[in-house]
Amino acid sequence: MSLLKVDDIRVSESGKLLLDGLSFDINEKGIYAILSKNIKAKTALAKALSGVSGVDSGRIVFKDTDLFQKGKGISPKAKIGYMPSSSFFYSDMAVYETLDFTGRLRG
């Protein structure tokens, strides 16, 4: 069974295409990594997976639920997090403290 399915997504930012037709499946068991020379593309993917930003086209399905389809019960976005490499607001907090704090804010 597929845990996460990314199907032909396109993501652009400020008129620049960052992801064009990206597709992949991640099974429930395994260890995976996203590798790319383009840090903006990786960031765009992480933001789309976590629901911080949307996609121009395509689908992202997590545990058989489309991340961008409304009215499907508990939002899968609540199960996928995004942690930027730099925290502008909480620079005095350790990574764990920041994750704990922001997790509590989201419920």
mmCIF file of C-alpha atoms in Angstrom:
data_model
loop_
_atom_site.group_PDB
_atom_site.id
_atom_site.type_symbol
_atom_site.label_atom_id
_atom_site.label_comp_id
_atom_site.label_asym_id
_atom_site.label_seq_id
_atom_site.Cartn_x
_atom_site.Cartn_y
_atom_site.Cartn_z
ATOM 1 C CA MET A 1 0.000 0.000 0.000
ATOM 2 C CA SER A 2 1.200 3.471 -0.830
ATOM 3 C CA LEU A 3 1.684 5.758 2.169
ATOM 4 C CA LEU A 4 2.329 8.822 0.018
ATOM 5 C CA LYS A 5 1.675 9.314 -3.678
ATOM 6 C CA VAL A 6 2.767 12.426 -5.541
ATOM 7 C CA ASP A 7 1.187 12.496 -8.987
ATOM 8 C CA ASP A 8 2.353 14.889 -11.712
ATOM 9 C CA ILE A 9 2.606 17.995 -9.521
ATOM 10 C CA ARG A 10 3.625 21.407 -10.776
ATOM 11 C CA VAL A 11 4.662 24.124 -8.358
ATOM 12 C CA SER A 12 5.717 27.655 -9.232
ATOM 13 C CA GLU A 13 6.718 30.607 -7.111
ATOM 14 C CA SER A 14 6.887 34.220 -8.255
ATOM 15 C CA GLY A 15 6.402 33.095 -11.844
ATOM 16 C CA LYS A 16 9.295 30.608 -11.723
ATOM 17 C CA LEU A 17 8.543 26.912 -12.252
ATOM 18 C CA LEU A 18 10.119 24.892 -9.408
ATOM 19 C CA LEU A 19 8.549 21.448 -9.892
ATOM 20 C CA ASP A 20 7.307 20.233 -13.260
ATOM 21 C CA GLY A 21 5.509 16.895 -13.468
ATOM 22 C CA LEU A 22 7.028 15.374 -10.320
ATOM 23 C CA SER A 23 5.639 11.920 -9.499
ATOM 24 C CA PHE A 24 6.646 9.260 -6.970
ATOM 25 C CA ASP A 25 5.221 6.701 -4.527
ATOM 26 C CA ILE A 26 6.427 5.985 -1.011
ATOM 27 C CA ASN A 27 5.437 2.666 0.540
ATOM 28 C CA GLU A 28 4.609 2.255 4.219
ATOM 29 C CA LYS A 29 7.904 0.549 4.993
ATOM 30 C CA GLY A 30 11.273 1.971 4.094
ATOM 31 C CA ILE A 31 13.571 4.922 4.461
ATOM 32 C CA TYR A 32 13.455 7.607 1.786
ATOM 33 C CA ALA A 33 15.317 10.804 0.987
ATOM 34 C CA ILE A 34 14.605 13.693 -1.347
ATOM 35 C CA LEU A 35 17.774 14.671 -3.184
ATOM 36 C CA SER A 36 18.147 17.652 -5.485
ATOM 37 C CA LYS A 37 20.717 20.283 -6.361
ATOM 38 C CA ASN A 38 17.888 22.820 -6.321
ATOM 39 C CA ILE A 39 17.111 23.743 -2.712
ATOM 40 C CA LYS A 40 14.100 25.826 -3.779
ATOM 41 C CA ALA A 41 12.567 22.764 -5.436
ATOM 42 C CA LYS A 42 13.061 20.664 -2.288
ATOM 43 C CA THR A 43 11.574 23.442 -0.171
ATOM 44 C CA ALA A 44 8.586 23.762 -2.532
ATOM 45 C CA LEU A 45 7.988 20.008 -2.250
ATOM 46 C CA ALA A 46 8.261 20.068 1.559
ATOM 47 C CA LYS A 47 5.826 22.984 1.765
ATOM 48 C CA ALA A 48 3.357 21.247 -0.570
ATOM 49 C CA LEU A 49 3.572 17.953 1.371
ATOM 50 C CA SER A 50 2.937 19.715 4.669
ATOM 51 C CA GLY A 51 0.156 21.947 3.333
ATOM 52 C CA VAL A 52 2.076 25.170 3.932
ATOM 53 C CA SER A 53 1.547 25.962 0.255
ATOM 54 C CA GLY A 54 -0.431 24.380 -2.536
ATOM 55 C CA VAL A 55 0.354 22.987 -5.964
ATOM 56 C CA ASP A 56 -0.486 24.509 -9.339
ATOM 57 C CA SER A 57 -1.644 21.135 -10.644
ATOM 58 C CA GLY A 58 -1.402 17.435 -9.840
ATOM 59 C CA ARG A 59 -2.287 15.494 -6.710
ATOM 60 C CA ILE A 60 -0.692 14.570 -3.413
ATOM 61 C CA VAL A 61 -2.345 11.610 -1.677
ATOM 62 C CA PHE A 62 -1.430 10.637 1.890
ATOM 63 C CA LYS A 63 -2.966 7.395 3.254
ATOM 64 C CA ASP A 64 -5.629 7.369 0.514
ATOM 65 C CA THR A 65 -6.682 10.978 1.190
ATOM 66 C CA ASP A 66 -6.014 13.839 -1.215
ATOM 67 C CA LEU A 67 -4.216 16.555 0.761
ATOM 68 C CA PHE A 68 -6.010 19.326 -1.100
ATOM 69 C CA GLN A 69 -9.517 17.834 -1.193
ATOM 70 C CA LYS A 70 -11.815 19.417 1.384
ATOM 71 C CA GLY A 71 -14.317 17.600 3.575
ATOM 72 C CA LYS A 72 -12.444 14.292 4.037
ATOM 73 C CA GLY A 73 -12.318 14.158 7.847
ATOM 74 C CA ILE A 74 -9.038 14.723 9.711
ATOM 75 C CA SER A 75 -6.664 16.649 7.514
ATOM 76 C CA PRO A 76 -3.598 14.633 6.487
ATOM 77 C CA LYS A 77 -1.761 17.950 6.665
ATOM 78 C CA ALA A 78 -1.954 17.607 10.447
ATOM 79 C CA LYS A 79 0.217 14.465 10.159
ATOM 80 C CA ILE A 80 2.988 15.895 7.943
ATOM 81 C CA GLY A 81 5.171 18.674 9.299
ATOM 82 C CA TYR A 82 7.494 21.228 7.752
ATOM 83 C CA MET A 83 10.432 22.656 9.669
ATOM 84 C CA PRO A 84 12.337 25.418 7.870
ATOM 85 C CA SER A 85 16.108 25.326 8.145
ATOM 86 C CA SER A 86 16.083 28.641 9.977
ATOM 87 C CA SER A 87 13.562 29.824 12.518
ATOM 88 C CA PHE A 88 13.150 33.564 12.343
ATOM 89 C CA PHE A 89 10.855 33.845 15.340
ATOM 90 C CA TYR A 90 12.298 31.370 17.831
ATOM 91 C CA SER A 91 16.061 31.567 17.397
ATOM 92 C CA ASP A 92 16.664 31.045 21.118
ATOM 93 C CA MET A 93 14.856 27.674 21.110
ATOM 94 C CA ALA A 94 16.461 24.298 20.434
ATOM 95 C CA VAL A 95 15.062 22.258 17.531
ATOM 96 C CA TYR A 96 13.103 19.963 19.857
ATOM 97 C CA GLU A 97 11.642 22.929 21.741
ATOM 98 C CA THR A 98 10.572 24.578 18.487
ATOM 99 C CA LEU A 99 8.960 21.350 17.210
ATOM 100 C CA ASP A 100 7.155 20.850 20.520
ATOM 101 C CA PHE A 101 5.949 24.458 20.634
ATOM 102 C CA THR A 102 4.725 24.616 17.034
ATOM 103 C CA GLY A 103 3.144 21.173 17.364
ATOM 104 C CA ARG A 104 1.154 22.351 20.359
ATOM 105 C CA LEU A 105 0.004 25.410 18.384
ATOM 106 C CA ARG A 106 -1.357 23.193 15.602
ATOM 107 C CA GLY A 107 -2.971 20.781 18.049
#
